[in-house]
Amino acid sequence: METVKGYVEHIIFQNNENGYTVMNLMTEGSEIICVGMGKGLTQGENIAVQGEYVDHPVYGTQLKMASFQVVVPKDSIGMERYLGSGAIKGVGPALAARIVRQFGDDTFRIIEEEPERLAEIRGVSERKARDIAVQMEEKRDLRDALVFLQQYGISNALAVKIYETYGANLYGVMKENPYRLAEDIHGIGFRLADELAEKIGIHTDSDYRIRSGIFYTLLQTVGEGHCYFPMESLLERAGKLLGVAKEHIRPQLDNLMMDKKLVIKGDNVFSSSYYYAELNCARMLEELNIWMRPGDSESPAESGTEPPGRENGGTGLDPEVAEHLKKLAKSLHMELDELQLRAVTEAIHNGLFILSGGPGTGKTTTINMMIRYFEAEGLDIFLAAPTGRAAKRMTEATGFEARTIHRMLELNSALSDEDTKKVRFERNEENPLEADVIIIDEMSMVDIQLFQALLKAVAPGTRLVLVGDVNQLPSVGPGQVLRDLIASRCFPMVELKKIFRQAEESDIIVNAHRINRGEQIALDNKSKDFFLLERNDINVIYKHMIQLIQEKMPRYVKATPFDIQVLTPMRKGPLGCETLNGILQRYLNPSDGRKKEHMSGAGIYREGDKVMQIRNNYQLEWEIVSKYGIPVDRGTGVFNGDMGRIVEIQENASCLVVEYDEQRRVTYPFSLLEELELSYAITIHKSQGSEYPAVVMPLLSGPRMLFNRNLLYTAITRAKSCVTILGSSATVRGMIDNVSENRRYTALAARIREQYENAPG
């Protein structure tokens, strides 16, 4: 690490949001290009930079900044340079020269202690003198805060966030309760706050520390998909994290309850937001779950009637509607069996209906029949799915436009919280969706927070049809909404089980159902679309994976190598997606001297690379441009699991451009590249809602809790035309036999049952 002193002659680029800066630093006798986080830096400032020299393939030698400190100029030359640099609004080079000529080396003291004397200078009024002094004071406060926080090892980027959050109060916060930083500032977690507290000298058994540790532990369980966590398990985890006995931790749960940060129900501990999310969903579901007929003006509660066939909990067909559906199906050249007819009838007669079923069981045909019936009745229909890829598939299967749930709810990034932990939608209880029927596909992917936002936007009287495969992996976010809705047994539901004739020709579909039932499958490679290549050497697996993707599969499934997806259970390890992506990038998109590249972290991004967004970002803007480069549509929001290609890297502007589905283009500043990762190989969990022409799965060995039936089933059902497993047949058979899943602690089913038990009448 080297330290270089100089003054900022010119700022080439600066990202106003995160402070990423490219600048010319003038030192004694030389000029250096510096890159890194430099929020708050302005031209003309004297600084001391700590960093390392790196050789950029295009721009040559640069100093990569790790940190910097602003050094107050000591002589009149430095003072004039700073004042005339544009750092102080309203002061240009000419005025700066006059000020320094008048006050010499005493200039900065005069501005700070006797600002009224600036009015002695020609062209400076008393008001302007005060304004110059205020600007100098503000910049000095920020510089002082940066210097203060740097002694605790806090980066400039985080230091600026802390200063912007607390202002001059940051010193008190740091001294009394640095754990507030973990709650108030995105990017500072408990561990960093704990390190700061230790440096400051706060005791390990501090009440602040224990409360923060409990809440951090609870949020960690939310990240694992839970909406609550058993108290004893939570206390045990928190105790290990804090190094404190459980008896010192338990009393702080009550304090967190008083602060309304958590809810304790029995022996279970909820984060307040997730407790009320489940409770609100249960309440809204009960309001939606009414029986209706097209044109009905009163609810069953008002009419005192029950839907046909439901008196004893049955789901008998309404003869009149069934006959109408059969005629409509015939006119549309569609065939529906008894169960599909029952599903459409239930969707007609109920405010809320759930359709479940595995691949090839006719869910799409059933949805199409619902759409045609409701359309014939003159009803407005909205279709949506959790991801762009799932929405695109829904559009192709139905011929009707489907949108992502976020777009349907009209995501408003301007109203989103800065840390993106919460998101606001234009469509809500005050401004509901203007639709008579809403059909949501891939419901297994919907987490509790998105479901709550959806229900808020659905007015009572609107039919809501939820479609999904309950045997898929649960959502990436907390909750297991579809599974809990079915488990509550409070809503009309039809599960399609029959595999139709066309689907029976696909071993992918047949094997998926066999796996789901726990039956072993043939691995003899006599299939046309399901193969297992027994390989036990990792290097051999690499070699054959590349051969399959580059040469054999594209011709077999009539797709490009980039359409073929590698799915793996793990992130880490020799067959995890992190390692595989580096290998696949080298062969599928090699460096050739023409494609621009950018080094970021431990990897390289290259034009043409296949990438994935790995967290929800509600502020990122996208646009769709015509072939003439004219924007034809704009919006905000890029979401966890969205996949696209890098189409352009702009080193001068410190950004790259990714094109997602529907030709949506998103510009990423280099500082946001932590939200992107290569996606030649992705985890099976990240593949939910997507369909690929062909899937390649490396399966050798792994943790028993991960290598289970549920995971294998989900992976196989992502393939449309071909599945190839590279690895061990014994591992595949072990996964089919392994029914263990990582249990999710959710209470939505219980909240729904409580709502119905307590309902009046």
PDB file of N, CA and C in Angstrom, residues 327-334 368-369 372-373:
ATOM      1  N   LYS A 327     -69.246 -26.843 -24.582  1.00  0.00           N
ATOM      2  CA  LYS A 327     -69.543 -26.250 -25.896  1.00  0.00           C
ATOM      3  C   LYS A 327     -68.441 -25.270 -26.312  1.00  0.00           C
ATOM      4  N   LEU A 328     -67.995 -24.477 -25.336  1.00  0.00           N
ATOM      5  CA  LEU A 328     -66.945 -23.504 -25.632  1.00  0.00           C
ATOM      6  C   LEU A 328     -65.645 -24.216 -26.013  1.00  0.00           C
ATOM      7  N   ALA A 329     -65.316 -25.285 -25.283  1.00  0.00           N
ATOM      8  CA  ALA A 329     -64.096 -26.048 -25.571  1.00  0.00           C
ATOM      9  C   ALA A 329     -64.152 -26.646 -26.971  1.00  0.00           C
ATOM     10  N   LYS A 330     -65.315 -27.162 -27.351  1.00  0.00           N
ATOM     11  CA  LYS A 330     -65.467 -27.764 -28.674  1.00  0.00           C
ATOM     12  C   LYS A 330     -65.267 -26.724 -29.766  1.00  0.00           C
ATOM     13  N   SER A 331     -65.832 -25.527 -29.543  1.00  0.00           N
ATOM     14  CA  SER A 331     -65.707 -24.472 -30.550  1.00  0.00           C
ATOM     15  C   SER A 331     -64.264 -23.992 -30.684  1.00  0.00           C
ATOM     16  N   LEU A 332     -63.479 -24.167 -29.617  1.00  0.00           N
ATOM     17  CA  LEU A 332     -62.070 -23.737 -29.625  1.00  0.00           C
ATOM     18  C   LEU A 332     -61.121 -24.896 -29.914  1.00  0.00           C
ATOM     19  N   HIS A 333     -61.677 -26.068 -30.209  1.00  0.00           N
ATOM     20  CA  HIS A 333     -60.885 -27.278 -30.475  1.00  0.00           C
ATOM     21  C   HIS A 333     -59.969 -27.618 -29.295  1.00  0.00           C
ATOM     22  N   MET A 334     -60.524 -27.482 -28.102  1.00  0.00           N
ATOM     23  CA  MET A 334     -59.779 -27.813 -26.881  1.00  0.00           C
ATOM     24  C   MET A 334     -60.451 -29.003 -26.204  1.00  0.00           C
ATOM     25  N   ASN A 368     -55.970 -21.520 -20.247  1.00  0.00           N
ATOM     26  CA  ASN A 368     -56.504 -20.999 -21.510  1.00  0.00           C
ATOM     27  C   ASN A 368     -58.023 -21.068 -21.542  1.00  0.00           C
ATOM     28  N   MET A 369     -58.575 -22.134 -20.995  1.00  0.00           N
ATOM     29  CA  MET A 369     -60.037 -22.260 -20.966  1.00  0.00           C
ATOM     30  C   MET A 369     -60.657 -21.205 -20.055  1.00  0.00           C
ATOM     31  N   ARG A 372     -60.629 -17.904 -21.957  1.00  0.00           N
ATOM     32  CA  ARG A 372     -61.644 -17.823 -23.016  1.00  0.00           C
ATOM     33  C   ARG A 372     -63.040 -17.658 -22.434  1.00  0.00           C
ATOM     34  N   TYR A 373     -63.305 -18.332 -21.320  1.00  0.00           N
ATOM     35  CA  TYR A 373     -64.631 -18.207 -20.696  1.00  0.00           C
ATOM     36  C   TYR A 373     -64.835 -16.780 -20.185  1.00  0.00           C
TER      37      TYR A 373
END
